mmCIF file of C-alpha atoms in Angstrom:
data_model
loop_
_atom_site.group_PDB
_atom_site.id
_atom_site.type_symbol
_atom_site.label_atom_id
_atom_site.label_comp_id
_atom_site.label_asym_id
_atom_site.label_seq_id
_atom_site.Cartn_x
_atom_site.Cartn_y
_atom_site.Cartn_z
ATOM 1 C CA UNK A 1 -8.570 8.599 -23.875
ATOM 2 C CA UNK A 2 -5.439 7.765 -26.487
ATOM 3 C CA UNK A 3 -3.399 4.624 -26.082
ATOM 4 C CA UNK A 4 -0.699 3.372 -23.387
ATOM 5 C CA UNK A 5 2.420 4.152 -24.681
ATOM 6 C CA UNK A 6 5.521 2.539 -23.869
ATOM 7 C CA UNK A 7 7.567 2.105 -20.708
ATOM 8 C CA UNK A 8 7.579 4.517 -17.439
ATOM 9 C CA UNK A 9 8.403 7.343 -17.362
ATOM 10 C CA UNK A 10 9.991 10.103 -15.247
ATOM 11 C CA UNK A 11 7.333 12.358 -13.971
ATOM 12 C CA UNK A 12 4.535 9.907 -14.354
ATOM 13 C CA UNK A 13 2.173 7.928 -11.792
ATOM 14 C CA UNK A 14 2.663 4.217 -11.297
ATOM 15 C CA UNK A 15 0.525 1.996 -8.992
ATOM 16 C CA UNK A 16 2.239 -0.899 -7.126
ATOM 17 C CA UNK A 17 0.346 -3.703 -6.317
ATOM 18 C CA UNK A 18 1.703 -5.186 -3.033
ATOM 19 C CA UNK A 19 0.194 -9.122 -2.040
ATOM 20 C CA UNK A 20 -1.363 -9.012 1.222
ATOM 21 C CA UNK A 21 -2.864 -11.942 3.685
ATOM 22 C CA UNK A 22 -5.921 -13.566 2.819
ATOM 23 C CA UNK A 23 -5.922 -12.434 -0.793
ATOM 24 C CA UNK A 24 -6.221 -8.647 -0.285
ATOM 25 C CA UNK A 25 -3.975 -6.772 -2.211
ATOM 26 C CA UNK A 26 -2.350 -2.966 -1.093
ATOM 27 C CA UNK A 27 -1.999 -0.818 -3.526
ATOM 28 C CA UNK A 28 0.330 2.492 -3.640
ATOM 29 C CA UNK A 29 0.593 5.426 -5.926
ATOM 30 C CA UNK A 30 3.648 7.108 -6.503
ATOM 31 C CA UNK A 31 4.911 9.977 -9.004
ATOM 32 C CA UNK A 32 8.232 8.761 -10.703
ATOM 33 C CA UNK A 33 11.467 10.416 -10.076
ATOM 34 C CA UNK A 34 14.961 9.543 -10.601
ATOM 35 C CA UNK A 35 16.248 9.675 -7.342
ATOM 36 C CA UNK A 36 12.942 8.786 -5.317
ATOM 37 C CA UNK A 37 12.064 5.417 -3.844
ATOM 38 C CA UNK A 38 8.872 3.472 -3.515
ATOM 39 C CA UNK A 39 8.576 2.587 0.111
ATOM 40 C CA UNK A 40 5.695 -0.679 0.838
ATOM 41 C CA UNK A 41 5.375 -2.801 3.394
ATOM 42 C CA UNK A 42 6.721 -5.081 1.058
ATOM 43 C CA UNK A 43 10.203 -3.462 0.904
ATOM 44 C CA UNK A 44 11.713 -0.597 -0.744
ATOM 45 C CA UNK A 45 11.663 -0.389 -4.371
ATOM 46 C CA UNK A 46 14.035 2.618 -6.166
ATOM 47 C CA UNK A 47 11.844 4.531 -8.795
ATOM 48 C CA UNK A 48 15.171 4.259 -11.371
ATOM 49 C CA UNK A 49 14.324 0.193 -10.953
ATOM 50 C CA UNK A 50 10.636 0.950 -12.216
ATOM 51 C CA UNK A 51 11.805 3.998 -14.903
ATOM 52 C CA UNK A 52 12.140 2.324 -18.187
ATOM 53 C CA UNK A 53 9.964 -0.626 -17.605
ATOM 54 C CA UNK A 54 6.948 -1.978 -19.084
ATOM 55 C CA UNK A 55 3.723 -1.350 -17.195
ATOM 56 C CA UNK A 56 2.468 -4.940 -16.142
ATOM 57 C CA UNK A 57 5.529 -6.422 -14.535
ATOM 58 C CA UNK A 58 6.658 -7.842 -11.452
ATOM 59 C CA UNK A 59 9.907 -6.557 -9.883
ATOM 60 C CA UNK A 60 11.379 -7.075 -6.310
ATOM 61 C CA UNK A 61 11.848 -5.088 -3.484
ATOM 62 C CA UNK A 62 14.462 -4.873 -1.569
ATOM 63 C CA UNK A 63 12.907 -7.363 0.810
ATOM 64 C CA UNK A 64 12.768 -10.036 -2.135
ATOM 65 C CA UNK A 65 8.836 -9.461 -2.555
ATOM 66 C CA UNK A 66 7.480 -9.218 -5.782
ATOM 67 C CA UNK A 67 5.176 -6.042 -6.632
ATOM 68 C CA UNK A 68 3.263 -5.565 -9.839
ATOM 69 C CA UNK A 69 3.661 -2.530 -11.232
ATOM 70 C CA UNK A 70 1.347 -0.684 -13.532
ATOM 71 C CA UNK A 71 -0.176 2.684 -14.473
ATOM 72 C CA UNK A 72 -3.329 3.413 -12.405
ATOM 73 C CA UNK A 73 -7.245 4.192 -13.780
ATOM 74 C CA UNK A 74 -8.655 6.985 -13.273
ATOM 75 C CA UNK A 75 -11.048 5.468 -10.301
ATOM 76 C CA UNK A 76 -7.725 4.435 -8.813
ATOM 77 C CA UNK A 77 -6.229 7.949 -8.897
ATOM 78 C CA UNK A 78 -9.360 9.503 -7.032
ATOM 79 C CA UNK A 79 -9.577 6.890 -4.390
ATOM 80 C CA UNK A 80 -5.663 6.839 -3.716
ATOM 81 C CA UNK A 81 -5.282 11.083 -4.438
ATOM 82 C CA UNK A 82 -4.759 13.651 -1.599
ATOM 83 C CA UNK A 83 -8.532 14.845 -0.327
ATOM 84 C CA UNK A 84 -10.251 17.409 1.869
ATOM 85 C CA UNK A 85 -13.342 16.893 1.103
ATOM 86 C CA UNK A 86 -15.174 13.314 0.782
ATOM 87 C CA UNK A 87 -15.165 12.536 -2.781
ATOM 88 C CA UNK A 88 -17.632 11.128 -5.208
ATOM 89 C CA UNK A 89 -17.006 7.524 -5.550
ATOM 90 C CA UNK A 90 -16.288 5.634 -8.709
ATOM 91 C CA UNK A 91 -19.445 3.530 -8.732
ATOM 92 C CA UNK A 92 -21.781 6.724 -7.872
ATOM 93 C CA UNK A 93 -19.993 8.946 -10.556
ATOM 94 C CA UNK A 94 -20.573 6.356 -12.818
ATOM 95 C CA UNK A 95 -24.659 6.110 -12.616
ATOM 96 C CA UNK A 96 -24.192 9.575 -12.399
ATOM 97 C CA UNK A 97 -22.776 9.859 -15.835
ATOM 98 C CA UNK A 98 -25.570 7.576 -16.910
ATOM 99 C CA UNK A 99 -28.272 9.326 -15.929
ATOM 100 C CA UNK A 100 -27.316 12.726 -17.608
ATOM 101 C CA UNK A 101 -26.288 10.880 -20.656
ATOM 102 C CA UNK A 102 -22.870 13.206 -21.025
ATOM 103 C CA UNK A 103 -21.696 12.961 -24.203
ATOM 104 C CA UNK A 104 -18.355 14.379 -25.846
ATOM 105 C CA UNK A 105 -18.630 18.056 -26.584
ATOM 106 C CA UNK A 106 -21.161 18.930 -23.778
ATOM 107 C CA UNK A 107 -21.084 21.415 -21.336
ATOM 108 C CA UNK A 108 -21.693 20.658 -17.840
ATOM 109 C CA UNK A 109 -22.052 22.553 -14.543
ATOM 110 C CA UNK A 110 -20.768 21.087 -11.009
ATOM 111 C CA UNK A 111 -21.187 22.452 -7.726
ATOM 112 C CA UNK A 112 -18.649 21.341 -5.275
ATOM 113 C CA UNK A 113 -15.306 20.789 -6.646
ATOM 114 C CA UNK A 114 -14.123 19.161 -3.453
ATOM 115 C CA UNK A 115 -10.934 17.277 -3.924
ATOM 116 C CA UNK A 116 -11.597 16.978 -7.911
ATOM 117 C CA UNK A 117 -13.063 13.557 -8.575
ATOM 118 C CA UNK A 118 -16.350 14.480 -10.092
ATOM 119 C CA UNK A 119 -14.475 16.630 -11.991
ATOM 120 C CA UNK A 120 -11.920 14.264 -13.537
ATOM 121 C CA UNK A 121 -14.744 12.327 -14.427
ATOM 122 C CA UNK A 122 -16.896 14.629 -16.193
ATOM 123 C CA UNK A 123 -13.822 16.331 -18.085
ATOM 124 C CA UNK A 124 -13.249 12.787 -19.785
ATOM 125 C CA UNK A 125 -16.836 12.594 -20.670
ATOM 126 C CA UNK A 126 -17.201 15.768 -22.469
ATOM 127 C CA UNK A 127 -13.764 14.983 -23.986
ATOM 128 C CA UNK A 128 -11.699 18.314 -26.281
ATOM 129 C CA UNK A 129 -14.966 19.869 -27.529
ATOM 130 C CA UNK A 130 -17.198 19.849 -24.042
ATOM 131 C CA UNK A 131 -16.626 22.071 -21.346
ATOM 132 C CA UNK A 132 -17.007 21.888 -17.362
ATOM 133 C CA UNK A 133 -17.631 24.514 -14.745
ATOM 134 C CA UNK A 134 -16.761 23.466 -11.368
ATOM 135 C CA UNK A 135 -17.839 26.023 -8.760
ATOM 136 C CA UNK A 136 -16.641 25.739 -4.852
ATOM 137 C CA UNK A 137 -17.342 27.780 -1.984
ATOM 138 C CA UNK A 138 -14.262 26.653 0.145
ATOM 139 C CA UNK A 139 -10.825 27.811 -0.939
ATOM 140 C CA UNK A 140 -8.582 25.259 0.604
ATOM 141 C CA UNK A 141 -11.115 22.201 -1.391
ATOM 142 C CA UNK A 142 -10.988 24.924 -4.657
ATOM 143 C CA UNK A 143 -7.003 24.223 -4.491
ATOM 144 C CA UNK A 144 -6.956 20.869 -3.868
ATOM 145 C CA UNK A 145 -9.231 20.178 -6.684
ATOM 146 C CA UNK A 146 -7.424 21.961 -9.629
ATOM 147 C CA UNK A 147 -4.276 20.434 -8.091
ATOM 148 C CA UNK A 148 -5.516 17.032 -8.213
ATOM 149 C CA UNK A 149 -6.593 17.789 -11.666
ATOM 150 C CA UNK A 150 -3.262 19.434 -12.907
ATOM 151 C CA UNK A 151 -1.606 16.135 -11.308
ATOM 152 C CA UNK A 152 -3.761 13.454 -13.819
ATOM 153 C CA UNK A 153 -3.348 15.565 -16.640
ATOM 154 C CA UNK A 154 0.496 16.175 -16.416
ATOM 155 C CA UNK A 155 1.190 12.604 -15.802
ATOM 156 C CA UNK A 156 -1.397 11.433 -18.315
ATOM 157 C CA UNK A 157 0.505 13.318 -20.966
ATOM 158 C CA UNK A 158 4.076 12.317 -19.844
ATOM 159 C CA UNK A 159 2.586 8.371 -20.168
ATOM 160 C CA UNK A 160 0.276 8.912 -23.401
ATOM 161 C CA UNK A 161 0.332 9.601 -27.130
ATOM 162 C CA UNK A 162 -2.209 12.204 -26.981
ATOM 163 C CA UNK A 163 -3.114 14.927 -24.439
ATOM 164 C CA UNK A 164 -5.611 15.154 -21.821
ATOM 165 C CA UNK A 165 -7.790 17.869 -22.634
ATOM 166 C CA UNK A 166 -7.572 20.885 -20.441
ATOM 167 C CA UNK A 167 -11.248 21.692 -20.247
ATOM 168 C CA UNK A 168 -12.390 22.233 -16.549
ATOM 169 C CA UNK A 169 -12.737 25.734 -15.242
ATOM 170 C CA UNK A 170 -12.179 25.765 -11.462
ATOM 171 C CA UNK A 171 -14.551 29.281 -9.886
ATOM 172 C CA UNK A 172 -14.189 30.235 -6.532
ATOM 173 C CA UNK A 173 -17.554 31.332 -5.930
ATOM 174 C CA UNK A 174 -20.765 30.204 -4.176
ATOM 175 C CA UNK A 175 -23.258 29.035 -7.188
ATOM 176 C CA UNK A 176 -26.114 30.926 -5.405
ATOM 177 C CA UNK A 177 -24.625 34.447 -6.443
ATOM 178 C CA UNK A 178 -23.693 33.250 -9.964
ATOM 179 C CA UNK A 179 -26.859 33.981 -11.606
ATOM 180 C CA UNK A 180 -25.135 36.651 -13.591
ATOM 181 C CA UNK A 181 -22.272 34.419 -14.556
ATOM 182 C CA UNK A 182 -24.600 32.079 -16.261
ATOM 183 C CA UNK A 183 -26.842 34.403 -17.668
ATOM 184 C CA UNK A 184 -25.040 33.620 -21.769
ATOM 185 C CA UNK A 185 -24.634 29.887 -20.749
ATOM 186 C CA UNK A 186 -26.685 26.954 -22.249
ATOM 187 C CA UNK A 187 -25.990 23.646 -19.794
ATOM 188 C CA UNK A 188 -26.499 20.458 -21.330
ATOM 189 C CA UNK A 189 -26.159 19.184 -17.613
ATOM 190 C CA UNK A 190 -26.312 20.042 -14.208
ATOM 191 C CA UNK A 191 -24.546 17.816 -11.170
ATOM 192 C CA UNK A 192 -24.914 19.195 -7.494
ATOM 193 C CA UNK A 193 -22.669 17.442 -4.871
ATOM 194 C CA UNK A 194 -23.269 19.873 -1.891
ATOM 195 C CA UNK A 195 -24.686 20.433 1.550
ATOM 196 C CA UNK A 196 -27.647 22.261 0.470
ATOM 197 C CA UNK A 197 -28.458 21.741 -3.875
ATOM 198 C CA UNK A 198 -31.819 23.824 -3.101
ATOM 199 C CA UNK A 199 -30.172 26.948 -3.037
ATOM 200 C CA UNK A 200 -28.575 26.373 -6.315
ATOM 201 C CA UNK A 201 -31.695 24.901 -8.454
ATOM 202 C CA UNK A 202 -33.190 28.484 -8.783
ATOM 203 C CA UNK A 203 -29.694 29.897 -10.015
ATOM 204 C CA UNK A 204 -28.823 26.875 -12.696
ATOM 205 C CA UNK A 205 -32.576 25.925 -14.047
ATOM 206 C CA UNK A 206 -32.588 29.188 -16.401
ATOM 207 C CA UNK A 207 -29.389 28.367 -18.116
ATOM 208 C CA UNK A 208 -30.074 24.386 -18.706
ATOM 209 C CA UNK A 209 -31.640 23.329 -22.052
ATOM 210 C CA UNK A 210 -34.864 22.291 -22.046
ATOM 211 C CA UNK A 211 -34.922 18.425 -21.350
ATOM 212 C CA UNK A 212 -31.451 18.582 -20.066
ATOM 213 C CA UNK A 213 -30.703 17.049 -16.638
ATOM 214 C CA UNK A 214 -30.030 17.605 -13.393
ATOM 215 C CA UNK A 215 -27.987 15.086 -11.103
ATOM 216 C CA UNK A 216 -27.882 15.520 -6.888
ATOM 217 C CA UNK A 217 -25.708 13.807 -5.310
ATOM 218 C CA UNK A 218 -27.066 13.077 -1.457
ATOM 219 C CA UNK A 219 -25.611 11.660 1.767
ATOM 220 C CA UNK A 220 -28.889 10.595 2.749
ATOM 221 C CA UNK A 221 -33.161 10.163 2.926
ATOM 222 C CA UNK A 222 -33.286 12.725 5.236
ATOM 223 C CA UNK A 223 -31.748 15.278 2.012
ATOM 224 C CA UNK A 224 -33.503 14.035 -0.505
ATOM 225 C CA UNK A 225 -37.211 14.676 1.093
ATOM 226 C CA UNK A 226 -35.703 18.430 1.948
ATOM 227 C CA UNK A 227 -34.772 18.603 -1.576
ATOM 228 C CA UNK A 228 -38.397 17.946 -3.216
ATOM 229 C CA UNK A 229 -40.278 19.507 -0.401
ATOM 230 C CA UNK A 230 -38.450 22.951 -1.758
ATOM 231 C CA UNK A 231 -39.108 22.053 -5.444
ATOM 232 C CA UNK A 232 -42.583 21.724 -4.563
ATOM 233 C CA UNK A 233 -42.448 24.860 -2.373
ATOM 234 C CA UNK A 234 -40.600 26.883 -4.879
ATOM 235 C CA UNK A 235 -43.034 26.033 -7.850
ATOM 236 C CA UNK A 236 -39.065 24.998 -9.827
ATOM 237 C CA UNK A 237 -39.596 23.220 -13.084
ATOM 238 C CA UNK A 238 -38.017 19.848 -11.712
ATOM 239 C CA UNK A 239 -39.322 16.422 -12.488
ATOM 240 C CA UNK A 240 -37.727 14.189 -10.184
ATOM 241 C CA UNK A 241 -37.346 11.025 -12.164
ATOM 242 C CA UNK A 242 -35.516 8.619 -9.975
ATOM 243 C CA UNK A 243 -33.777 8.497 -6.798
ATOM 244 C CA UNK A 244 -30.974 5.474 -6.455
ATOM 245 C CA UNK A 245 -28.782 4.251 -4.203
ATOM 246 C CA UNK A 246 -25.733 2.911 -5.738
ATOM 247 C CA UNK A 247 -24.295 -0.458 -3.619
ATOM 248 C CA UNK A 248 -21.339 -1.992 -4.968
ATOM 249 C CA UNK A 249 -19.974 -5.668 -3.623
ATOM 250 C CA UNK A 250 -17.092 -7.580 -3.910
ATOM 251 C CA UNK A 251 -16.003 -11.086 -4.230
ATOM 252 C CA UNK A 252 -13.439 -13.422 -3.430
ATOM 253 C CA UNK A 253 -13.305 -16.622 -5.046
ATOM 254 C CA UNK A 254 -10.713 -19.202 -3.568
ATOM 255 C CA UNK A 255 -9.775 -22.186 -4.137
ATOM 256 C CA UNK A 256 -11.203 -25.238 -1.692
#
């Protein structure tokens, strides 16, 4: 990821910060446009007054409230983006990323696009040189993804120096008929974010490197015992190494 560069601009994503009771703030994610206006519960603010300005400032609504306005992370996009499907959250992509120690110029297989979060993530990862293939069953969540993913990267390069690398290829196709797809592919890593990850360890194990690993990402217990009673069943060359749950809490420190 290159360097902030300058003011807002047309066409890019800003994030308004909008002070709520009790310390909680609102925050909402518009694309810039000329002509468009930023509508809060704080009072309207026109996109021209944001256009031009410095990420980091406070500027008033037509209501007289102050908002601060700023270009939103990457977890920020995914949480606030359109979604079909539930996503993978910030805090369980990142021990995700962790634990299959991605590094730039890997190439990684996901199962289960969904709305595109995962796969934001791991394309920033694997950076120019890596490569991801995101495979999803559903075409409406197949859509949704790549146009969640078109939407960072286009504003991403209208608001940076350098470009963010186009290096995710969305399949339309259910990962237990892709054998033949992966037959001249060498995975460095494996992530599985879907209803049933059993039926796609027997199609993905030939093609990852020896040593490399494979992440599941589970709902629940209940999925996790179904998923090593079938690598035991199956006789698949799985070592389950650790099952987590990721909990993530927030504070509030006031003043007394």
């Amino acid at each position: 990821a290159g360097p902030r560069s300058g003011p807002f601009r047309a066409g890019e994503l800003a994030l308004a910060e909008v002070p709520r009771k009790n310390n909680w703030t609102l925050k909402v994610m518009c694309r810039l446009a000329a002509e468009a206006v930023l509508s809060s519960p704080g009072g309207l603010l026109p996109h021209r007054d944001i256009i031009g300005q410095l990420p980091g400032q406070m500027l008033r609504t037509s209501a007289g409230k102050r908002l601060l306005l700023r270009r939103p992370s990457l977890d920020e996009y995914v949480l606030l983006m359109p979604r079909g499907a539930t996503i993978a959250y910030p805090k369980d992509v990142s021990a995700l990323l962790m634990m299959m120690d991605i590094h730039p110029g890997d190439i990684v297989l996901e199962t289960g696009s969904g709305s595109g979060a995962m796969s934001l993530f791991l394309s920033r990862a694997v950076g120019p040189k890596g490569r991801v293939l995101s495979y999803e069953i559903r075409e409406d969540h197949h859509n949704l993804a790549k146009k969640n993913y078109r939407h960072w990267r286009s504003a991403w390069d209208i608001g940076h120096t350098d470009e963010w690398p186009d290096n995710v290829e969305f399949i339309l196709k259910d990962i237990s008929t892709a054998a033949a797809d992966l037959k001249s592919v060498t995975l460095d890593a494996v992530v599985l974010d879907m209803l049933n990850p059993q039926c796609a360890l027997p199609v993905v194990h030939p093609s990852l490197k020896q040593g490399g690993v494979c992440a599941v990402y589970l709902a629940n217990i209940t999925q996790v015992i179904d998923l090593l009673a079938r690598i035991r069943s199956c006789k698949l060359p799985f070592l389950c190494e650790r099952i987590i749950e990721v909990t993530h809490r927030s504070w509030s420190v006031l003043p007394a």
